[in-house]
PDB file of C-alpha atoms in Angstrom:
ATOM      1  CA  UNK A   5     -14.806   0.845   6.005  1.00  0.00           C
ATOM      2  CA  UNK A   6     -14.710  -2.896   6.924  1.00  0.00           C
ATOM      3  CA  UNK A   7     -11.165  -4.415   8.174  1.00  0.00           C
ATOM      4  CA  UNK A   8     -11.628  -7.198   5.305  1.00  0.00           C
ATOM      5  CA  UNK A   9     -11.921  -4.561   2.770  1.00  0.00           C
ATOM      6  CA  UNK A  10      -8.404  -3.192   4.189  1.00  0.00           C
ATOM      7  CA  UNK A  11      -6.750  -6.307   4.792  1.00  0.00           C
ATOM      8  CA  UNK A  12      -7.642  -7.076   0.847  1.00  0.00           C
ATOM      9  CA  UNK A  13      -6.252  -3.851  -0.172  1.00  0.00           C
ATOM     10  CA  UNK A  14      -2.918  -5.235   2.293  1.00  0.00           C
ATOM     11  CA  UNK A  15      -2.706  -8.302   0.360  1.00  0.00           C
ATOM     12  CA  UNK A  16      -2.433  -6.293  -2.864  1.00  0.00           C
ATOM     13  CA  UNK A  17       0.471  -4.217  -1.586  1.00  0.00           C
ATOM     14  CA  UNK A  18       1.717  -7.612  -0.506  1.00  0.00           C
ATOM     15  CA  UNK A  19       1.798  -8.795  -4.145  1.00  0.00           C
ATOM     16  CA  UNK A  20       3.342  -6.399  -5.149  1.00  0.00           C
ATOM     17  CA  UNK A  21       5.814  -6.366  -2.490  1.00  0.00           C
ATOM     18  CA  UNK A  22       6.784 -10.532  -3.797  1.00  0.00           C
ATOM     19  CA  UNK A  23       6.939  -9.335  -7.517  1.00  0.00           C
ATOM     20  CA  UNK A  24       9.053  -6.604  -7.032  1.00  0.00           C
ATOM     21  CA  UNK A  25      11.827  -8.495  -4.309  1.00  0.00           C
ATOM     22  CA  UNK A  26      14.710  -9.703  -5.273  1.00  0.00           C
ATOM     23  CA  UNK A  27      17.021 -11.711  -2.880  1.00  0.00           C
ATOM     24  CA  UNK A  28      19.783 -11.327  -5.164  1.00  0.00           C
ATOM     25  CA  UNK A  29      19.909  -7.670  -4.703  1.00  0.00           C
ATOM     26  CA  UNK A  30      20.632  -8.065  -0.785  1.00  0.00           C
ATOM     27  CA  UNK A  31      18.204  -7.875   2.201  1.00  0.00           C
ATOM     28  CA  UNK A  32      15.717  -9.190   4.112  1.00  0.00           C
ATOM     29  CA  UNK A  33      12.120  -9.554   2.650  1.00  0.00           C
ATOM     30  CA  UNK A  34      10.438  -7.769   5.649  1.00  0.00           C
ATOM     31  CA  UNK A  35      12.064  -4.115   5.921  1.00  0.00           C
ATOM     32  CA  UNK A  36      11.246  -3.891   2.116  1.00  0.00           C
ATOM     33  CA  UNK A  37       7.513  -5.113   1.805  1.00  0.00           C
ATOM     34  CA  UNK A  38       6.692  -3.037   4.778  1.00  0.00           C
ATOM     35  CA  UNK A  39       6.541   0.616   2.909  1.00  0.00           C
ATOM     36  CA  UNK A  40       5.348  -1.867   0.149  1.00  0.00           C
ATOM     37  CA  UNK A  41       1.820  -2.414   2.069  1.00  0.00           C
ATOM     38  CA  UNK A  42       1.522   0.386   4.654  1.00  0.00           C
ATOM     39  CA  UNK A  43       2.792   2.609   0.940  1.00  0.00           C
ATOM     40  CA  UNK A  44      -0.742   0.553  -1.141  1.00  0.00           C
ATOM     41  CA  UNK A  45      -2.866   1.484   2.204  1.00  0.00           C
ATOM     42  CA  UNK A  46      -1.925   5.269   2.153  1.00  0.00           C
ATOM     43  CA  UNK A  47      -2.333   5.139  -1.522  1.00  0.00           C
ATOM     44  CA  UNK A  48      -6.217   4.139  -1.346  1.00  0.00           C
ATOM     45  CA  UNK A  49      -7.525   6.096   2.120  1.00  0.00           C
ATOM     46  CA  UNK A  50      -6.338   8.926  -0.672  1.00  0.00           C
ATOM     47  CA  UNK A  51      -7.691   7.684  -3.743  1.00  0.00           C
ATOM     48  CA  UNK A  52     -10.903   6.236  -2.727  1.00  0.00           C
ATOM     49  CA  UNK A  53     -11.823   7.745   0.401  1.00  0.00           C
ATOM     50  CA  UNK A  54     -11.241  11.593   1.006  1.00  0.00           C
ATOM     51  CA  UNK A  55     -13.966  13.773  -0.212  1.00  0.00           C
ATOM     52  CA  UNK A  56     -11.261  16.312  -1.480  1.00  0.00           C
ATOM     53  CA  UNK A  57      -8.489  15.736  -3.584  1.00  0.00           C
ATOM     54  CA  UNK A  58      -5.179  16.791  -2.467  1.00  0.00           C
ATOM     55  CA  UNK A  59      -2.200  16.145  -4.729  1.00  0.00           C
ATOM     56  CA  UNK A  60       0.838  14.179  -4.026  1.00  0.00           C
ATOM     57  CA  UNK A  61       3.851  17.321  -3.692  1.00  0.00           C
ATOM     58  CA  UNK A  62       1.015  19.110  -1.346  1.00  0.00           C
ATOM     59  CA  UNK A  63       1.256  16.784   1.152  1.00  0.00           C
ATOM     60  CA  UNK A  64       4.620  16.040   1.706  1.00  0.00           C
TER      61      UNK A  64
END
């Protein structure tokens, strides 16, 4: 996997975090955004990279 492609996946997560963040809810943006970006990367690997697809509930 190319690093540039992984950056694009992370950028999608960042855009999603920006769309969902509301300063009125309180809290800083970075602690809100990090799980969203990391989640997007994990979702990418889970859905597109693994040859055996494990249901999400089974992986917890």
